Coordinates of C-alpha atoms in Angstrom, one line a residue:
M1 CA 110.9 143.6 122.5
K2 CA 113.1 142.3 125.4
I3 CA 113.0 138.8 123.9
L4 CA 113.9 140.1 120.5
K5 CA 116.8 142.0 121.9
Q6 CA 118.0 138.9 123.8
V7 CA 117.8 136.8 120.6
N8 CA 119.8 139.5 118.7
R9 CA 122.4 139.7 121.4
Q10 CA 122.8 135.9 121.4
L11 CA 123.2 135.9 117.6
L12 CA 125.8 138.7 117.8
H13 CA 127.8 136.8 120.4
R14 CA 127.8 133.7 118.3
R15 CA 129.0 135.6 115.2
I16 CA 131.8 137.3 117.2
V17 CA 132.9 133.8 118.4
L18 CA 132.8 132.6 114.8
V19 CA 134.9 135.6 113.6
I20 CA 137.5 135.0 116.3
F21 CA 137.6 131.3 115.4
D22 CA 138.1 132.1 111.7
I23 CA 140.9 134.6 112.5
M24 CA 142.6 131.8 114.4
T25 CA 141.9 129.4 111.6
V26 CA 143.6 131.6 109.0
C27 CA 146.6 132.0 111.3
I28 CA 146.9 128.2 111.7
A29 CA 146.2 127.6 108.0
S30 CA 148.9 130.1 107.0
I31 CA 151.7 128.5 109.0
A32 CA 150.6 124.8 108.9
P33 CA 151.5 124.2 105.2
L34 CA 155.1 125.4 106.0
L35 CA 155.3 123.2 109.0
I36 CA 154.1 120.2 106.9
R37 CA 156.6 121.1 104.1
F38 CA 159.5 121.1 106.5
D39 CA 158.6 118.0 108.5
M40 CA 157.0 119.9 111.5
H41 CA 160.3 121.6 112.4
Y42 CA 159.4 125.3 112.8
K43 CA 163.1 126.4 113.1
E44 CA 164.0 124.8 109.8
I45 CA 161.5 127.0 107.9
P46 CA 163.4 129.6 105.9
D47 CA 162.8 133.1 107.3
I48 CA 161.8 134.4 103.8
Y49 CA 158.9 132.0 103.7
L50 CA 157.8 132.8 107.3
S51 CA 158.0 136.5 106.5
S52 CA 155.8 136.1 103.5
A53 CA 153.2 134.2 105.5
W54 CA 153.2 136.6 108.5
D55 CA 153.3 139.8 106.3
F56 CA 150.3 138.6 104.2
M57 CA 148.4 137.5 107.3
I58 CA 146.4 140.7 107.9
I59 CA 145.3 140.9 104.2
N60 CA 144.5 137.1 104.2
I61 CA 142.3 137.5 107.4
I62 CA 140.3 140.4 105.9
I63 CA 139.8 138.5 102.6
T64 CA 138.7 135.4 104.4
L65 CA 136.2 137.2 106.6
L66 CA 134.7 139.0 103.6
V67 CA 134.4 135.7 101.6
F68 CA 132.9 133.9 104.5
Y69 CA 130.4 136.7 105.0
F70 CA 129.5 136.6 101.3
F71 CA 128.9 132.8 101.5
R72 CA 126.6 133.4 104.6
L73 CA 128.8 131.4 106.9
Y74 CA 127.9 133.8 109.7
H75 CA 124.2 133.5 109.1
S76 CA 123.5 129.7 109.2
L77 CA 122.1 127.9 112.2
W78 CA 125.0 125.4 112.6
A79 CA 122.9 123.2 115.0
F80 CA 120.9 122.2 111.9
A81 CA 123.7 122.4 109.4
G82 CA 123.5 120.0 106.4
T83 CA 124.7 119.5 102.9
A84 CA 124.0 123.0 101.7
E85 CA 126.1 124.5 104.5
A86 CA 128.9 122.0 103.9
Q87 CA 129.0 122.9 100.2
N88 CA 129.1 126.6 101.0
T89 CA 132.0 126.1 103.4
V90 CA 134.1 124.1 100.9
A91 CA 133.4 126.7 98.1
A92 CA 134.3 129.6 100.4
C93 CA 137.5 128.0 101.6
F94 CA 138.8 127.1 98.1
L95 CA 137.9 130.7 96.9
C96 CA 140.0 132.0 99.8
A97 CA 142.9 129.7 98.8
V98 CA 142.7 131.1 95.2
L99 CA 142.7 134.7 96.4
D100 CA 145.6 133.8 98.7
F101 CA 147.5 132.6 95.7
V102 CA 146.6 135.7 93.7
G103 CA 147.6 138.1 96.5
L104 CA 150.9 136.4 97.2
Q105 CA 151.8 136.5 93.5
I106 CA 150.8 140.1 93.0
L107 CA 152.8 141.2 96.0
H108 CA 155.7 138.9 95.0
Y109 CA 155.9 137.1 98.3
P110 CA 158.1 134.0 97.9
I111 CA 156.4 130.8 99.1
P112 CA 156.7 127.1 98.2
R113 CA 154.5 125.8 95.4
S114 CA 153.0 123.1 97.7
Y115 CA 151.8 125.9 100.1
Y116 CA 148.6 126.8 98.2
F117 CA 147.1 123.3 98.0
M118 CA 147.9 122.5 101.6
Y119 CA 146.6 125.9 102.7
A120 CA 143.2 125.1 101.0
M121 CA 143.1 121.7 102.7
V122 CA 143.9 122.9 106.2
L123 CA 141.6 125.9 105.9
T124 CA 138.7 123.7 104.7
A125 CA 139.3 121.0 107.3
I126 CA 139.5 123.3 110.3
T127 CA 136.5 125.5 109.2
I128 CA 134.2 122.5 108.6
C129 CA 135.3 120.7 111.8
G130 CA 134.8 123.9 113.8
R131 CA 131.4 124.7 112.5
F132 CA 130.0 121.1 112.4
S133 CA 131.5 120.1 115.7
Y134 CA 128.6 122.0 117.5
R135 CA 126.0 119.9 115.7
I136 CA 128.0 116.7 116.4
L137 CA 128.6 117.4 120.1
R138 CA 124.9 118.5 120.5
G139 CA 123.8 115.2 118.8
I140 CA 126.1 113.2 121.1
K141 CA 124.7 115.0 124.1
H142 CA 121.1 114.2 123.0
K143 CA 121.9 110.6 122.4
Q144 CA 123.5 110.2 125.7
Q145 CA 120.5 111.7 127.4
N146 CA 118.2 109.4 125.4
K147 CA 120.3 106.4 126.5
K148 CA 119.7 107.4 130.1
N149 CA 116.1 108.6 129.9
G150 CA 114.8 107.5 126.5
T151 CA 112.7 104.6 125.3
K152 CA 114.4 101.2 124.8
V153 CA 113.1 99.8 121.6
M154 CA 113.0 96.3 119.9
V155 CA 112.3 96.2 116.1
I156 CA 110.6 93.2 114.6
G157 CA 111.5 92.9 110.9
A158 CA 114.8 93.3 109.1
G159 CA 113.5 94.4 105.6
E160 CA 113.6 97.7 103.8
A161 CA 110.8 99.3 105.9
A162 CA 112.6 98.3 109.1
N163 CA 115.9 99.7 107.7
T164 CA 114.3 103.0 106.9
V165 CA 112.7 103.4 110.4
I166 CA 115.9 102.2 112.2
K167 CA 118.0 104.7 110.1
E168 CA 115.8 107.6 111.0
I169 CA 115.7 106.7 114.7
V170 CA 119.5 106.1 114.9
N171 CA 120.5 109.3 113.0
S172 CA 117.9 111.6 114.6
N173 CA 119.1 114.0 117.2
F174 CA 115.6 114.5 118.4
S175 CA 114.4 110.9 118.8
T176 CA 113.9 109.7 122.3
M177 CA 114.3 106.1 121.2
T178 CA 117.3 103.8 121.6
I179 CA 117.1 100.6 119.5
K180 CA 118.5 97.7 121.4
C181 CA 117.9 94.7 119.1
I182 CA 116.2 93.5 116.0
I183 CA 114.1 90.3 115.5
D184 CA 113.6 88.5 112.2
D185 CA 112.5 84.9 111.4
N186 CA 115.0 84.7 108.6
K187 CA 117.9 82.6 110.0
L188 CA 120.3 83.8 107.4
K189 CA 120.1 87.3 108.9
W190 CA 120.8 86.3 112.5
G191 CA 124.0 87.8 113.8
S192 CA 124.0 90.5 111.1
F193 CA 123.7 94.2 111.8
I194 CA 121.4 97.0 110.5
Q195 CA 122.7 100.5 111.3
G196 CA 124.9 99.0 114.0
I197 CA 122.0 97.1 115.6
K198 CA 122.2 93.3 115.9
I199 CA 119.6 90.9 114.6
V200 CA 119.4 88.6 117.6
G201 CA 117.0 85.9 116.5
G202 CA 113.4 85.0 115.5
R203 CA 110.1 85.6 117.1
D204 CA 110.8 82.9 119.7
K205 CA 113.4 85.3 121.2
I206 CA 111.0 88.3 121.6
V207 CA 110.1 87.6 125.2
E208 CA 113.7 86.7 126.2
Y209 CA 115.4 89.7 124.7
A210 CA 112.7 92.1 125.8
A211 CA 113.5 91.1 129.4
F212 CA 117.2 91.1 128.8
Y213 CA 117.4 94.6 127.4
G214 CA 114.5 96.0 129.5
I215 CA 112.6 96.9 126.4
D216 CA 109.9 99.6 126.7
E217 CA 108.4 99.6 123.2
I218 CA 108.3 97.1 120.3
I219 CA 108.0 98.3 116.7
I220 CA 106.6 95.8 114.2
A221 CA 108.1 97.0 111.0
I222 CA 106.6 94.4 108.6
P223 CA 104.1 96.4 106.5
S224 CA 103.4 93.4 104.2
A225 CA 102.5 91.1 107.1
S226 CA 99.1 89.4 106.9
R227 CA 96.5 89.8 109.6
A228 CA 97.2 86.2 110.7
T229 CA 100.9 86.9 111.1
M230 CA 100.3 90.2 112.8
K231 CA 97.9 88.5 115.3
Q232 CA 100.6 85.9 116.1
L233 CA 103.3 88.5 116.6
V234 CA 101.0 90.7 118.8
E235 CA 100.1 87.8 120.9
I236 CA 103.7 87.0 121.6
C237 CA 104.6 90.7 122.2
Q238 CA 101.8 91.0 124.8
E239 CA 103.7 88.6 127.1
T240 CA 106.3 91.3 127.4
N241 CA 103.9 94.1 128.6
C242 CA 105.7 96.4 126.2
K243 CA 103.9 99.1 124.2
L244 CA 103.4 98.0 120.6
R245 CA 103.5 100.1 117.4
T246 CA 103.5 99.2 113.7
L247 CA 103.7 100.5 110.2
P248 CA 100.3 101.1 108.4
G249 CA 100.9 99.0 105.3
I250 CA 103.0 98.0 102.3
Y251 CA 101.7 100.9 100.2
Q252 CA 103.6 103.3 102.4
L253 CA 106.8 101.5 101.5
V254 CA 106.0 101.6 97.8
N255 CA 105.3 105.3 98.0
G256 CA 108.5 105.9 99.9
E257 CA 106.6 107.2 102.9
V258 CA 108.0 104.9 105.5
N259 CA 109.4 106.9 108.5
V260 CA 108.9 107.3 112.2
S261 CA 105.9 109.6 111.7
K262 CA 104.1 106.8 110.0
L263 CA 104.3 104.5 113.0
R264 CA 101.0 103.9 114.7
D265 CA 99.9 102.1 117.8
V266 CA 98.9 98.5 117.2
D267 CA 95.1 98.5 117.0
V268 CA 92.7 95.9 118.2
E269 CA 91.9 95.3 114.5
D270 CA 95.3 93.6 114.2
L271 CA 94.0 90.9 116.5
L272 CA 91.2 89.7 114.3
G273 CA 93.4 87.1 112.8
R274 CA 92.3 87.4 109.2
D275 CA 93.1 89.6 106.2
P276 CA 90.6 92.3 105.2
I277 CA 87.9 91.4 102.8
K278 CA 88.9 92.1 99.2
V279 CA 86.4 93.4 96.6
D280 CA 86.5 93.9 92.9
L281 CA 86.9 97.7 92.8
D282 CA 86.5 97.9 89.1
S283 CA 83.1 96.2 89.2
I284 CA 82.0 98.6 91.9
L285 CA 83.2 101.5 89.9
N286 CA 81.2 100.4 86.9
Y287 CA 78.2 99.7 89.1
V288 CA 77.8 103.2 90.7
K289 CA 79.5 105.4 88.1
D290 CA 77.1 107.9 86.5
K291 CA 74.2 106.7 88.7
V292 CA 72.1 108.6 91.2
I293 CA 72.7 107.0 94.6
L294 CA 70.7 107.6 97.7
V295 CA 71.9 106.6 101.2
T296 CA 69.5 106.6 104.1
G297 CA 71.2 107.1 107.5
G298 CA 74.1 108.6 105.6
G299 CA 75.5 110.3 108.6
G300 CA 76.0 107.1 110.7
S301 CA 79.0 104.9 111.0
I302 CA 78.1 102.6 108.1
G303 CA 76.2 105.2 106.1
S304 CA 79.0 107.8 106.2
E305 CA 81.6 105.2 105.0
L306 CA 79.2 104.2 102.3
C307 CA 79.0 107.8 101.2
R308 CA 82.9 108.1 101.2
Q309 CA 83.4 105.1 99.1
I310 CA 80.6 105.9 96.7
A311 CA 81.8 109.4 96.3
G312 CA 85.2 108.1 95.2
H313 CA 83.6 106.0 92.4
Q314 CA 82.2 108.9 90.3
P315 CA 78.4 108.7 90.9
K316 CA 76.2 111.0 88.8
Q317 CA 74.7 112.3 92.1
L318 CA 74.9 111.3 95.7
I319 CA 71.9 112.0 98.0
I320 CA 72.4 111.7 101.7
V321 CA 69.3 111.4 103.9
D322 CA 69.6 111.5 107.7
I323 CA 67.4 112.6 110.6
Y324 CA 70.3 113.8 112.7
E325 CA 71.6 117.1 111.3
N326 CA 74.9 117.1 113.0
N327 CA 76.1 113.8 111.5
A328 CA 74.7 114.9 108.1
Y329 CA 76.6 118.2 108.3
E330 CA 79.9 116.5 109.2
I331 CA 79.8 114.1 106.2
Q332 CA 78.6 116.9 104.0
Q333 CA 81.6 119.1 104.8
E334 CA 84.1 116.2 104.5
L335 CA 82.9 115.2 101.1
K336 CA 82.7 118.8 99.8
H337 CA 86.4 119.2 100.8
K338 CA 87.6 115.9 99.4
Y339 CA 85.4 115.8 96.3
P340 CA 84.7 119.4 95.3
Y341 CA 83.1 118.4 91.9
L342 CA 80.8 115.8 93.4
D343 CA 77.1 116.5 92.9
L344 CA 76.1 116.2 96.5
V345 CA 72.6 116.6 98.1
V346 CA 72.2 116.4 101.8
L347 CA 68.6 116.2 103.1
I348 CA 67.2 116.0 106.6
A349 CA 64.4 113.5 106.6
S350 CA 62.9 110.6 108.5
V351 CA 62.4 107.2 106.8
R352 CA 59.2 107.0 108.9
N353 CA 57.7 109.9 106.9
T354 CA 55.9 108.4 103.9
N355 CA 55.3 111.7 102.1
R356 CA 58.8 113.0 102.6
M357 CA 60.4 109.8 101.3
N358 CA 58.1 109.8 98.3
S359 CA 58.8 113.4 97.5
I360 CA 62.6 112.9 97.7
M361 CA 62.5 110.0 95.3
A362 CA 60.1 111.6 92.9
K363 CA 62.4 114.7 92.7
Y364 CA 65.8 113.0 92.4
H365 CA 64.9 109.6 90.9
P366 CA 67.7 107.5 92.4
D367 CA 69.0 104.4 90.6
I368 CA 70.2 102.7 93.7
I369 CA 69.3 103.0 97.4
Y370 CA 71.5 101.9 100.3
H371 CA 69.2 101.7 103.3
A372 CA 71.4 102.1 106.4
A373 CA 68.9 104.1 108.6
A374 CA 68.0 102.1 111.7
H375 CA 68.0 102.0 115.5
K376 CA 70.8 99.5 116.3
H377 CA 71.6 99.8 120.0
V378 CA 70.3 96.5 121.5
P379 CA 69.7 97.5 125.2
L380 CA 68.1 100.8 124.3
M381 CA 65.8 99.1 121.9
E382 CA 64.8 96.6 124.6
D383 CA 63.6 99.5 126.7
S384 CA 61.8 101.2 123.7
P385 CA 60.6 98.4 121.5
N386 CA 57.8 100.4 119.8
E387 CA 60.3 103.0 118.6
A388 CA 62.6 100.2 117.2
I389 CA 59.7 98.7 115.3
K390 CA 58.5 102.1 114.0
N391 CA 61.9 103.1 112.7
N392 CA 63.4 99.8 111.6
V393 CA 60.4 97.9 110.3
F394 CA 58.0 100.6 109.1
G395 CA 60.8 102.9 108.1
T396 CA 62.1 100.2 105.8
W397 CA 58.6 99.4 104.6
K398 CA 57.9 103.0 103.7
T399 CA 61.3 103.5 102.0
A400 CA 60.9 100.3 100.0
Q401 CA 57.4 101.3 98.9
A402 CA 58.7 104.7 97.8
A403 CA 61.4 103.0 95.9
V404 CA 58.9 100.8 94.1
Q405 CA 56.6 103.7 93.2
N406 CA 59.5 105.8 91.8
G407 CA 61.2 103.1 89.7
V408 CA 64.4 102.6 91.8
K409 CA 66.4 99.8 90.1
K410 CA 68.1 98.4 93.3
F411 CA 67.5 98.5 97.0
V412 CA 70.2 97.3 99.3
M413 CA 69.3 97.0 103.0
I414 CA 71.8 96.8 105.8
S415 CA 71.0 93.9 108.1
T416 CA 72.7 92.2 111.0
D417 CA 73.7 88.8 112.4
K418 CA 71.4 89.6 115.3
A419 CA 68.5 88.8 112.9
V420 CA 69.4 85.1 113.1
N421 CA 67.4 83.4 115.9
P422 CA 67.0 86.8 117.5
T423 CA 66.8 87.2 121.3
N424 CA 66.3 91.0 121.2
I425 CA 63.9 93.5 119.6
M426 CA 66.6 95.0 117.4
G427 CA 67.5 91.7 115.8
A428 CA 63.8 90.7 115.4
S429 CA 63.0 94.0 113.8
K430 CA 65.8 93.5 111.3
R431 CA 64.5 90.0 110.5
I432 CA 61.1 91.5 109.7
C433 CA 62.9 94.0 107.4
E434 CA 64.6 91.1 105.6
M435 CA 61.1 89.5 105.1
I436 CA 59.8 92.7 103.7
I437 CA 62.5 93.1 101.1
Q438 CA 62.2 89.4 100.1
T439 CA 58.5 89.8 99.6
Y440 CA 58.8 93.1 97.7
N441 CA 61.5 91.5 95.4
R442 CA 59.0 88.8 94.3
H443 CA 56.3 91.3 93.3
Y444 CA 58.1 94.4 91.9
D445 CA 60.7 95.2 89.3
T446 CA 63.1 96.8 91.9
E447 CA 65.8 94.3 93.0
F448 CA 65.7 94.1 96.8
V449 CA 68.6 92.5 98.7
A450 CA 69.9 92.4 102.3
V451 CA 73.5 92.4 103.5
R452 CA 74.0 90.7 106.9
F453 CA 77.2 91.1 108.9
G454 CA 78.4 91.1 112.5
N455 CA 79.7 93.7 114.9
V456 CA 81.6 96.6 113.3
L457 CA 84.8 97.8 115.0
G458 CA 84.7 101.5 115.9
S459 CA 81.1 102.1 115.0
N460 CA 78.9 104.3 117.1
G461 CA 77.9 102.3 120.2
S462 CA 80.4 99.5 119.6
V463 CA 82.4 97.9 122.4
I464 CA 85.8 99.2 121.3
P465 CA 85.3 102.9 121.8
L466 CA 83.7 102.1 125.2
F467 CA 86.7 100.0 126.2
K468 CA 89.1 102.8 125.1
K469 CA 87.3 105.4 127.0
Q470 CA 87.2 103.2 130.2
I471 CA 91.0 102.6 129.8
M472 CA 91.7 106.3 129.4
E473 CA 89.7 106.9 132.6
G474 CA 91.7 104.4 134.5
G475 CA 89.2 101.6 134.4
P476 CA 87.5 99.4 135.2
V477 CA 86.7 97.9 131.8
T478 CA 83.3 96.3 131.9
V479 CA 82.5 93.0 130.1
T480 CA 79.0 91.6 130.3
H481 CA 80.0 87.9 130.5
P482 CA 83.3 86.0 130.6
D483 CA 82.2 83.7 127.8
I484 CA 80.5 86.2 125.4
I485 CA 81.8 86.0 121.8
R486 CA 81.2 88.1 118.7
Y487 CA 82.1 88.2 115.0
F488 CA 83.8 91.4 114.1
M489 CA 84.6 93.3 110.9
T490 CA 86.0 96.8 110.2
I491 CA 83.8 99.6 108.9
P492 CA 85.5 99.7 105.5
E493 CA 85.1 95.9 105.2
A494 CA 81.4 96.2 105.9
V495 CA 80.9 98.9 103.4
S496 CA 82.9 97.1 100.7
L497 CA 80.7 94.1 101.3
V498 CA 77.6 96.2 100.9
L499 CA 78.9 97.7 97.6
Q500 CA 79.9 94.3 96.3
A501 CA 76.6 92.8 97.2
G502 CA 74.9 95.4 95.0
V503 CA 77.0 94.2 92.1
Y504 CA 76.1 90.5 92.7
A505 CA 72.5 91.2 93.5
R506 CA 69.8 89.7 91.3
G507 CA 67.1 90.2 93.8
G508 CA 65.9 88.5 97.0
E509 CA 69.3 87.5 98.3
I510 CA 70.6 87.8 101.8
F511 CA 74.4 88.3 101.5
V512 CA 76.5 87.0 104.4
L513 CA 80.2 87.6 105.0
D514 CA 82.5 84.8 106.1
M515 CA 83.9 86.7 109.1
G516 CA 86.4 84.1 110.2
E517 CA 86.7 82.9 113.8
P518 CA 84.6 84.6 116.5
V519 CA 86.4 86.8 119.0
K520 CA 85.9 86.4 122.7
I521 CA 85.0 89.8 124.2
L522 CA 87.0 89.2 127.4
D523 CA 90.2 88.5 125.3
L524 CA 89.4 91.7 123.3
A525 CA 89.3 93.7 126.5
K526 CA 92.5 92.1 127.8
N527 CA 94.3 92.7 124.6
L528 CA 93.2 96.3 124.4
I529 CA 94.4 97.0 127.9
R530 CA 97.8 95.4 127.1
L531 CA 98.1 97.3 123.8
S532 CA 97.5 100.5 125.8
G533 CA 100.6 99.8 127.9
Y534 CA 98.8 98.6 131.1
K535 CA 98.7 95.3 133.0
V536 CA 95.4 93.5 133.3
D537 CA 94.0 93.5 136.9
E538 CA 97.0 95.4 138.1
D539 CA 96.7 98.8 136.3
I540 CA 93.3 98.3 134.8
K541 CA 90.7 95.9 136.3
I542 CA 88.0 94.0 134.4
E543 CA 84.5 93.8 135.9
F544 CA 81.7 91.5 134.7
T545 CA 78.3 93.3 134.7
G546 CA 76.0 90.5 133.4
L547 CA 74.3 90.1 130.1
R548 CA 72.2 93.1 129.1
P549 CA 68.5 92.9 128.1
G550 CA 68.2 91.1 124.8
E551 CA 71.9 90.1 124.7
K552 CA 73.0 86.6 124.0
L553 CA 76.4 84.9 124.4
Y554 CA 77.0 84.3 120.7
E555 CA 75.6 85.5 117.4
E556 CA 74.8 83.4 114.3
L557 CA 75.2 84.5 110.7
L558 CA 72.6 82.0 109.3
M559 CA 69.5 80.4 110.4
N560 CA 69.4 76.6 110.4
E561 CA 66.9 76.5 107.6
E562 CA 69.0 78.7 105.3
G563 CA 71.3 77.1 102.7
L564 CA 74.6 78.8 101.7
T565 CA 75.9 79.3 98.2
D566 CA 79.1 81.0 97.1
T567 CA 79.7 84.1 95.0
E568 CA 82.7 85.1 93.0
N569 CA 84.2 86.5 96.2
K570 CA 84.9 83.5 98.5
L571 CA 84.2 85.5 101.6
I572 CA 80.7 86.5 100.5
H573 CA 77.9 84.0 100.5
I574 CA 74.2 84.0 99.8
G575 CA 71.7 82.6 102.2
K576 CA 68.7 80.9 100.7
P577 CA 65.5 82.8 101.5
I578 CA 63.1 81.2 104.0
E579 CA 59.6 80.6 102.8
F580 CA 56.7 82.1 104.7
D581 CA 53.0 83.0 104.1
E582 CA 53.1 86.4 102.5
S583 CA 49.5 87.3 102.8
R584 CA 49.4 86.4 106.5
F585 CA 52.7 88.3 106.9
F586 CA 51.2 91.6 105.7
V587 CA 48.1 91.1 107.9
Q588 CA 50.4 90.6 110.9
L589 CA 52.4 93.7 109.8
N590 CA 49.3 95.9 109.9
E591 CA 48.4 94.5 113.3
L592 CA 51.9 95.3 114.5
K593 CA 51.6 98.8 113.0
K594 CA 48.4 99.5 114.9
A595 CA 49.9 98.2 118.1
V596 CA 53.1 100.3 118.0
E597 CA 51.2 103.4 117.0
S598 CA 48.8 103.0 119.9
E599 CA 51.9 102.5 122.2
C600 CA 51.1 98.9 123.1
S601 CA 52.7 98.0 126.4
D602 CA 54.3 94.8 125.0
V603 CA 54.6 94.1 121.3
R604 CA 56.8 91.0 121.8
P605 CA 54.0 88.4 121.4
L606 CA 53.0 90.0 118.1
I607 CA 56.7 90.0 116.9
Q608 CA 57.0 86.3 117.9
E609 CA 54.0 85.5 115.7
I610 CA 55.8 87.1 112.7
V611 CA 59.3 85.8 113.6
P612 CA 58.9 82.3 115.1
T613 CA 62.6 82.1 115.8
Y614 CA 62.5 85.1 118.0
I615 CA 62.8 84.1 121.6
P616 CA 63.1 87.0 124.0
R617 CA 65.8 86.6 126.6
K618 CA 64.5 87.2 130.1
K619 CA 66.2 89.9 132.2
T620 CA 66.9 87.4 135.0
E621 CA 68.9 85.0 132.8

């Protein structure tokens, strides 16, 4: 109640001030036209005209206050006044001028004919200036404070998107940013101005002008920039130790959505140096539309993104299978909200349970299976190899067998580059899975394929979330080895590849993504530290912990024996299947099954017999 009374008291005081101001305005507006008419010489104004103005003054004040009240000029918050308030003010003032004319004519007060027009102009000008001056002065005050305490900004790009962002920052009373300069590679724009901000030069001037102006933050406002261009710009900007932000993409510009709120921090994905993989969305739509799709491991990083993209392509029914109920629940709620008409089934089940997988497929009769369920964490699988084999190898075998028995048309398995010349249990288990689906493809009508790709940015257990967490905690950031390199892709890229592979699949293929140049993990850590606004080894230190069990310095996407053929998508290739003795393979599989079920102390020798390219890395290396 006290706060309410205080607010009401403040509003009352403001309205009283406005009323007093308006009374003074009417007085000035009543005499000013006569002064203007007689060249600003008050004594030369005839007494008859002065008497008319002063005698009608009280009536004029009452009329003006009533009109202003009717037009709600005492109710607006003038700190936020805009076009509507300006229109109301002009309309109210001209109505007052009309009523002034009518009143003077009715009462037969003599007045020069020029008086009425000048009265309207003076009344309007003083009223608008008075009411909008609060907002203007308040804005100037905020901008002065921002210049002293705000963030000094450099904008890279001088196109439409940059113009929109600059305009919003410059004109906002609430932005804490002060734009000091603009960078653009177009020489024809150098020396020009956008919203009063000078375009000082190209990208070669970024470091120089960042130091000259003491820049705190750099905004890359080029939504159409390719990943290669973005990588180059970010690498230059990192030399300044400024915080980096960018616009999400060109579609924001097309939709008219470019503004300050769309700015995002530059992500480590911008450093991959290649454009995202492009897929034929129409072919994917025709491929999954009106079909029953089953996704195992549907709550995981890859599995859940598969479900999101499939749900958007109008499947007849989407079945999510996952052993972990929390993940399954989260993707279930997300898809229910986004796709309310989707026929969605979410089941808790283990791919290791033969009867459960058979019963699910017998009931729902899926047309396509995306098999994403697997244990993927390399060091943990090194410590629990039997569980890795049970889940990855025999979970895949049982799911594939259930697919065959229930007439599934296509089976797409998620594999990994760690299956190539594996040095760890996880990679070796995935290689065995590839051998299983290649064998099944030769003997059954179901089309079996594998999709092999590298590390996925942002997935559960990946290095990026770990680095971000370590940076938030103040460091140190831990890197296993200074020379370790990895191929990277984004989760949407990985899923797009899997979906596209299903379209290309004719059975037995191992699809491989051309992932561009490998990324050095040490550089990734340094870049992420800089992108977070810190200095490497000063604010955040980097520590080397040594290679973990089963980890190697680099990953390969293809075995030496495998050939490589292209698909319609130049970034997707097909590896030639490796020949092996199938009958001996299944004998070895059964021996491996008995070994892991009896909790054999070391299954590695058995795995080496099945996968000759598997060479376990010793912990002492």
